[in-house]
Short mmCIF file of C-alpha atoms in Angstrom, two decimals:
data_model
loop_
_atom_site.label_atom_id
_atom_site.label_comp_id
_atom_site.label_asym_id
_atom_site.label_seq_id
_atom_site.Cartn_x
_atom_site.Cartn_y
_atom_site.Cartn_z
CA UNK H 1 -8.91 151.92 99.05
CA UNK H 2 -11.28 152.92 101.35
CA UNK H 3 -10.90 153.97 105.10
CA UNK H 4 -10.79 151.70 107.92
CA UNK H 5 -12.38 151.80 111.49
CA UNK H 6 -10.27 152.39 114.46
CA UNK H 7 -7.02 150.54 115.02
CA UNK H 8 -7.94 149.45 118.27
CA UNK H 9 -10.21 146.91 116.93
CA UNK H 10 -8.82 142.85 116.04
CA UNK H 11 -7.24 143.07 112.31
CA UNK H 12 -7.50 140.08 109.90
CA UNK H 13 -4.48 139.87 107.38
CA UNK H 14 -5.87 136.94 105.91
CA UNK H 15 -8.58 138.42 104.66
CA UNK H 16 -7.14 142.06 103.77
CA UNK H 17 -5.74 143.12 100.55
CA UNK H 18 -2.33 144.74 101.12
CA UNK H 19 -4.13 148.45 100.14
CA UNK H 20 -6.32 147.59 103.22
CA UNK H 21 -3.38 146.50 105.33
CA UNK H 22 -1.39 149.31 104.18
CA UNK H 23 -3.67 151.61 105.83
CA UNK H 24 -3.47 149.99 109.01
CA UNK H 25 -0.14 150.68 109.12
CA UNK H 26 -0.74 153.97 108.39
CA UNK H 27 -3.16 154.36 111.33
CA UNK H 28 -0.83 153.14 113.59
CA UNK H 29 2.62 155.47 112.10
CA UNK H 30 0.48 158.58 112.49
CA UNK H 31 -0.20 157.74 115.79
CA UNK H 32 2.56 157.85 117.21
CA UNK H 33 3.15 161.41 115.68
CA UNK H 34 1.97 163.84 118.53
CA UNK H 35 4.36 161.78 121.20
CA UNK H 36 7.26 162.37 118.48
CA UNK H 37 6.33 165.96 117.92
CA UNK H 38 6.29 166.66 121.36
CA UNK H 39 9.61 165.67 122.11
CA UNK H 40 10.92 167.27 119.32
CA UNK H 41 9.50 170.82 120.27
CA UNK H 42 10.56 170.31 123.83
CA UNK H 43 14.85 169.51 122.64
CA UNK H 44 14.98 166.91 124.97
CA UNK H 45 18.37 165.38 125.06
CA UNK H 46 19.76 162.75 123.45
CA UNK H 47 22.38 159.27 124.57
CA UNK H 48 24.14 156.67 122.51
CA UNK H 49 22.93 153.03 122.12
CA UNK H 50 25.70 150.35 122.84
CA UNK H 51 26.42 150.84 118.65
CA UNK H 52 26.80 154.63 119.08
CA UNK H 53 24.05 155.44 117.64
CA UNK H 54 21.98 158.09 119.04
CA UNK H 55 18.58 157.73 120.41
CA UNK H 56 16.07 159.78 121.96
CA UNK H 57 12.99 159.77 124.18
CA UNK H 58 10.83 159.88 120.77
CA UNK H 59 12.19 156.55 119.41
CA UNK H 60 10.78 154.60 122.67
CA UNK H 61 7.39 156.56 123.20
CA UNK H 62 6.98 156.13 119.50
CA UNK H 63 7.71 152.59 119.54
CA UNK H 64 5.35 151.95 122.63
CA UNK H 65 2.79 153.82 120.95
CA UNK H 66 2.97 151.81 117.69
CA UNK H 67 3.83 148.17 118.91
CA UNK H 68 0.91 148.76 121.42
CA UNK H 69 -1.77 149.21 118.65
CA UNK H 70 -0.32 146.40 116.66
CA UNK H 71 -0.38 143.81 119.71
CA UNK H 72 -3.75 144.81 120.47
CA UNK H 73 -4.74 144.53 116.69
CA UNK H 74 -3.08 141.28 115.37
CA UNK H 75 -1.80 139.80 118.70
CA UNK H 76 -0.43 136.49 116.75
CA UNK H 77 1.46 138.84 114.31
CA UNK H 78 5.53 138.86 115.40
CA UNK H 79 6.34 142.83 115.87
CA UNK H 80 9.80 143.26 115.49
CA UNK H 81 10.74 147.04 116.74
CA UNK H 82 14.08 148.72 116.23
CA UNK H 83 14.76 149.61 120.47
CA UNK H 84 13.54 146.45 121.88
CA UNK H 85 15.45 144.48 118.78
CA UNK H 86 18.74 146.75 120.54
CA UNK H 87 18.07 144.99 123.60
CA UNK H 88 17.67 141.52 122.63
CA UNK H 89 17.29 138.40 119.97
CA UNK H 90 13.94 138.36 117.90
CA UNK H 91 12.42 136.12 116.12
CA UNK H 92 10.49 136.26 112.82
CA UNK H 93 7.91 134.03 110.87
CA UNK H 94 6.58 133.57 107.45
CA UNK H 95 4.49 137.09 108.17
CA UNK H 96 5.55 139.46 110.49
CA UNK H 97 5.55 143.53 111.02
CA UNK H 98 8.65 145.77 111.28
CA UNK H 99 8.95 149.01 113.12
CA UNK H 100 11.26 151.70 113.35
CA UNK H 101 9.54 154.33 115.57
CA UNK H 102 12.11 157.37 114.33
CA UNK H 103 14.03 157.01 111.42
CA UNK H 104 16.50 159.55 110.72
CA UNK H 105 17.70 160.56 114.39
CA UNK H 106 20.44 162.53 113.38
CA UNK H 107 17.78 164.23 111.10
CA UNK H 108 15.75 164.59 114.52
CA UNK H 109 18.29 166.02 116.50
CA UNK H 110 19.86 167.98 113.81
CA UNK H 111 15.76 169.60 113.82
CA UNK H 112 15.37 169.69 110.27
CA UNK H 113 12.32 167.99 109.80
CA UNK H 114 13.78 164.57 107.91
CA UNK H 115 12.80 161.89 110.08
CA UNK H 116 9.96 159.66 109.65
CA UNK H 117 7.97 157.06 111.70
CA UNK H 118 8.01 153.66 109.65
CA UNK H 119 5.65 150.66 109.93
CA UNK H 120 5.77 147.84 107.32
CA UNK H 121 4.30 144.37 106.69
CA UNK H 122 6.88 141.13 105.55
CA UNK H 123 5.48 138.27 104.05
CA UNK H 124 7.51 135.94 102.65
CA UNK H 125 10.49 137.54 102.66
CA UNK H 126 9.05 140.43 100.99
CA UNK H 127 7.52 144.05 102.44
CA UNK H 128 4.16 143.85 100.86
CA UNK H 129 2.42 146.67 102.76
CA UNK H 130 4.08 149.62 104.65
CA UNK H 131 4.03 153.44 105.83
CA UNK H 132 6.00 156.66 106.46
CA UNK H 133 5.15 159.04 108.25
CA UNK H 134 7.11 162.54 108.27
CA UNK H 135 5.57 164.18 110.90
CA UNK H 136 7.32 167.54 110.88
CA UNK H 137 6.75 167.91 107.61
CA UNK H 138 3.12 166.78 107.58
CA UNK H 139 3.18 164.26 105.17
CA UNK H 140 2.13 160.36 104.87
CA UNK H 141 3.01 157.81 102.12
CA UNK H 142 1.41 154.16 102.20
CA UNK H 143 1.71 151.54 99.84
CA UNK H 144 0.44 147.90 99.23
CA UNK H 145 -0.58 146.96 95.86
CA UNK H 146 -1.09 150.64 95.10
CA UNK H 147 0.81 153.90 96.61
CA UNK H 148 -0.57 157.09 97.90
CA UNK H 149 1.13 160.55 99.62
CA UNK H 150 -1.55 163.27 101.61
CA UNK H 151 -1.40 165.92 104.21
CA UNK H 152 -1.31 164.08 107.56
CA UNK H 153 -1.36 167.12 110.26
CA UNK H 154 0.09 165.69 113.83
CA UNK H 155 -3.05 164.85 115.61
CA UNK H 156 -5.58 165.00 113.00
CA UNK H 157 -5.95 160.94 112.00
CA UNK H 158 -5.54 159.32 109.04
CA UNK H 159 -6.85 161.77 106.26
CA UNK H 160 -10.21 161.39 104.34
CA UNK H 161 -9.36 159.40 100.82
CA UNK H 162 -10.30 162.35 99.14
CA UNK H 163 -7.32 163.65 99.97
CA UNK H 164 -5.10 160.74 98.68
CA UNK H 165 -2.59 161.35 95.61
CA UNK H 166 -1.81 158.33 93.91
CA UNK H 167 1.79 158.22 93.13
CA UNK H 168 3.74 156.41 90.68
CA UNK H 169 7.69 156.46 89.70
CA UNK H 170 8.80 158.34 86.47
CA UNK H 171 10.48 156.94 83.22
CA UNK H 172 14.02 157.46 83.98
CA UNK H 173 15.15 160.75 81.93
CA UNK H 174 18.76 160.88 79.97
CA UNK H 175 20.75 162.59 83.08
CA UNK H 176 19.47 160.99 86.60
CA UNK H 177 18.16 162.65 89.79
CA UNK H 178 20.10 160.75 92.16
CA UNK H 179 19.32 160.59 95.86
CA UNK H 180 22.03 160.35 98.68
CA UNK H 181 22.04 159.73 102.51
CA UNK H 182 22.68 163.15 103.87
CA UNK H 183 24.30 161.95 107.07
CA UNK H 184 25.69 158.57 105.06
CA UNK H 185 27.63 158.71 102.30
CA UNK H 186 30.89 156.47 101.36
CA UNK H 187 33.45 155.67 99.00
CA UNK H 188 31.15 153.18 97.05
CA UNK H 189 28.60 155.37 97.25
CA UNK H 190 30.39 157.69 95.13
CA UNK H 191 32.24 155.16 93.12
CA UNK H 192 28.72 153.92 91.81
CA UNK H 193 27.33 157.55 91.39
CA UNK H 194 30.29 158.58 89.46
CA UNK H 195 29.53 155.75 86.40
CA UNK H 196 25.89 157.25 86.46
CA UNK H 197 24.52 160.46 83.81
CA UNK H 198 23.37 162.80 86.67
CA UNK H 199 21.59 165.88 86.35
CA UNK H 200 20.91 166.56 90.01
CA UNK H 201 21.91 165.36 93.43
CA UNK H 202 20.06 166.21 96.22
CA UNK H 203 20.25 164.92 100.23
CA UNK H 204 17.76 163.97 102.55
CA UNK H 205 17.55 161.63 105.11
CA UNK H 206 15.65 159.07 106.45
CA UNK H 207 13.23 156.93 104.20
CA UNK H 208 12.00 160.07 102.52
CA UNK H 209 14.64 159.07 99.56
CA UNK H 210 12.36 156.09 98.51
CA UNK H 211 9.03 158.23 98.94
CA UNK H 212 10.53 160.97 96.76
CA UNK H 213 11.29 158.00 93.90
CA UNK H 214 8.00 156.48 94.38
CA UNK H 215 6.17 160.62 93.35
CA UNK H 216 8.58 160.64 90.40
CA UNK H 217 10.64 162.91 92.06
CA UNK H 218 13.93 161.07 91.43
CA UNK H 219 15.57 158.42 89.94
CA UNK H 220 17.53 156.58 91.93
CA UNK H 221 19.22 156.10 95.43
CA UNK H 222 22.31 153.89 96.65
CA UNK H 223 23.08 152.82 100.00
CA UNK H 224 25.97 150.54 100.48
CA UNK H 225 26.80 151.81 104.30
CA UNK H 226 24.89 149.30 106.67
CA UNK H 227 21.55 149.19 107.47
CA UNK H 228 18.98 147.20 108.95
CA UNK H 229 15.70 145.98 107.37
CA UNK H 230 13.50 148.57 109.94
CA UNK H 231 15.29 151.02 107.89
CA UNK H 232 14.65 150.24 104.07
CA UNK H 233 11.33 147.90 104.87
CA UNK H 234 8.30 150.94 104.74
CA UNK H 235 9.74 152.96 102.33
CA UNK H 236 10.44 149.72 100.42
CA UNK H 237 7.15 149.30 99.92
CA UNK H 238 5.83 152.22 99.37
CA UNK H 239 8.27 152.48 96.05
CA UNK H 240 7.60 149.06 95.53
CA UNK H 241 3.32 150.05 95.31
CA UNK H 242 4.59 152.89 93.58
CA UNK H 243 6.26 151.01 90.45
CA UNK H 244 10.20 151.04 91.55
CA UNK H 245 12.20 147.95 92.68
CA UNK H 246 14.73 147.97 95.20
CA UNK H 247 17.92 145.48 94.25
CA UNK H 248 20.65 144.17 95.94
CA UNK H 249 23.94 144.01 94.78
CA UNK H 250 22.94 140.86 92.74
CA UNK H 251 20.16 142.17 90.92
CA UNK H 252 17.34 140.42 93.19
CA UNK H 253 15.17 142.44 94.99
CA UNK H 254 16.40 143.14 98.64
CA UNK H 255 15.03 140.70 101.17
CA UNK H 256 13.42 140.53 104.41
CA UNK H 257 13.59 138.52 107.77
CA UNK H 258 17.25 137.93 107.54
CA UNK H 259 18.00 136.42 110.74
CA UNK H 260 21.29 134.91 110.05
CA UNK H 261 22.42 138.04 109.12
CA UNK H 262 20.83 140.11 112.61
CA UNK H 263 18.41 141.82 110.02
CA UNK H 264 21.17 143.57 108.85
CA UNK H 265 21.15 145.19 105.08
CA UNK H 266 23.34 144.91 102.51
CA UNK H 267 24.19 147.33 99.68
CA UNK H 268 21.23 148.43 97.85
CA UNK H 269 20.24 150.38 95.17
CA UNK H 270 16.56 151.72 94.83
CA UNK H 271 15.11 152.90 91.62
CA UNK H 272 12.07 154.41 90.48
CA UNK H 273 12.55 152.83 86.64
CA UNK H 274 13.24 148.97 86.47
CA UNK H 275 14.56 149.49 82.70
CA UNK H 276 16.87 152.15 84.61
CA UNK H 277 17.62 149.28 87.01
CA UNK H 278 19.32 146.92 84.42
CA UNK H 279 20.70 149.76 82.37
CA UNK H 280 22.84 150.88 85.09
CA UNK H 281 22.80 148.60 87.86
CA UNK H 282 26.09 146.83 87.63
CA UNK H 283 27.67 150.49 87.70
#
């Protein structure tokens, strides 16, 4: 990989690798991060969506911030954003970008630093290039056909390669670090961790649980409460990049532009070692 110029400038997919395109993404998740960061210093208060679930000032700055740069960049590309998907029908194609300007708001208003700003890149059916951004903690993870994690200070731009870390997943060891939603957790959830050889269980939120997979950092995470594909589609595929899969309940991997289903998720299972994946999946 090698930097790119400005974000401001056109964008050609068709003629980008999905390294190149990942960082694209990553220019436009990190900058959004001072608008995030400033609303998270200030407390500012939160309301409920018609779903309940809570939103805050960050999640539309954020999105206007990224879906801005991406219009002005690939203005044919369909954006589909999680606020302005709240408000309305969207519509997908063969290619088209996924946003979800604050993931983890109950991580965000909860200040502990585990909420991320996610950009990704579907392509038939598929997340082929994407980004998180944890700007509290400082840190950015992109992926396309290769993954990387560096310091990303708020403000500071996307970092010089020489800073890059590839990452890759681990061999899956004899007792499992397993990963769990720390505000989501369920029956099934438990159900399937209880057939597993666990070592460790930790919780964090947000799409940090695929990130910490894709550095080797665990094994595996489950998530059979509902989400939607802005959720799962960045940190997708950075674990993807990164050597992990990410199943559904059937074994295939999960799938994107589900319009039937509103975008909506089903259960999942993400794991850093595919030989792990068929050893235990149908746990």
């Amino acid at each position: 990989m090698t930097s790119t110029s400005p974000i401001a400038r056109r964008f050609d997919f068709d003629r980008s690798s999905p390294d190149e395109i990942a960082l694209f993404l990553a220019e436009a998740a990190i900058a959004a991060g001072p608008a995030v960061m400033d609303v998270y210093e200030r407390g500012d208060e939160v309301r409920a969506k018609a779903d309940g679930s809570p939103v805050t000032l960050a999640d539309t700055r954020a999105e206007a911030i990224i879906c801005d740069h991406l219009a002005r960049a690939v203005p044919r590309t369909p954006i589909v954003a999680e606020e302005a998907a709240c408000e309305g029908p969207v519509a997908v194609a063969e290619r088209f970008l996924l946003v979800d300007p604050l993931d983890g708001t109950k991580e965000f208003v909860a200040r502990n630093g585990e909420f991320t700003i996610n950009v990704a890149m579907i392509e038939k059916g598929a997340p082929i290039a994407g980004a998180v951004y944890a700007p509290a903690l400082g840190r950015l993870w992109f992926g396309g056909d290769q993954a990387f994690v560096c310091d990303a200070p708020v403000g500071a731009g996307l970092p010089d390669p020489s800073l890059w870390r590839r990452i890759r997943v681990r061999s899956a060891p004899d007792a499992l670090t397993v990963l769990a939603s720390r505000s989501h957790c369920d029956s099934d959830t438990e159900a399937f961790l209880a057939a597993l050889p666990i070592a460790d269980r930790r919780s964090r939120g947000s799409s940090l649980k695929f990130c910490m997979i894709g550095e080797g950092l665990a094994d595996v995470y489950p998530r059979f409460g509902p989400t939607m594909e802005w959720d799962t589609a960045a940190g997708d595929a950075v674990l993807r990049a990164a050597g992990g899969v990410v199943l559904d309940l059937a074994g295939a991997p999960l799938a994107y532009g589900k319009i039937g289903a509103d975008l909506r998720n089903g259960a999942f299972v993400a794991w850093g070692d595919s030989a792990a994946a068929r050893r235990f999946g149908s746990c």
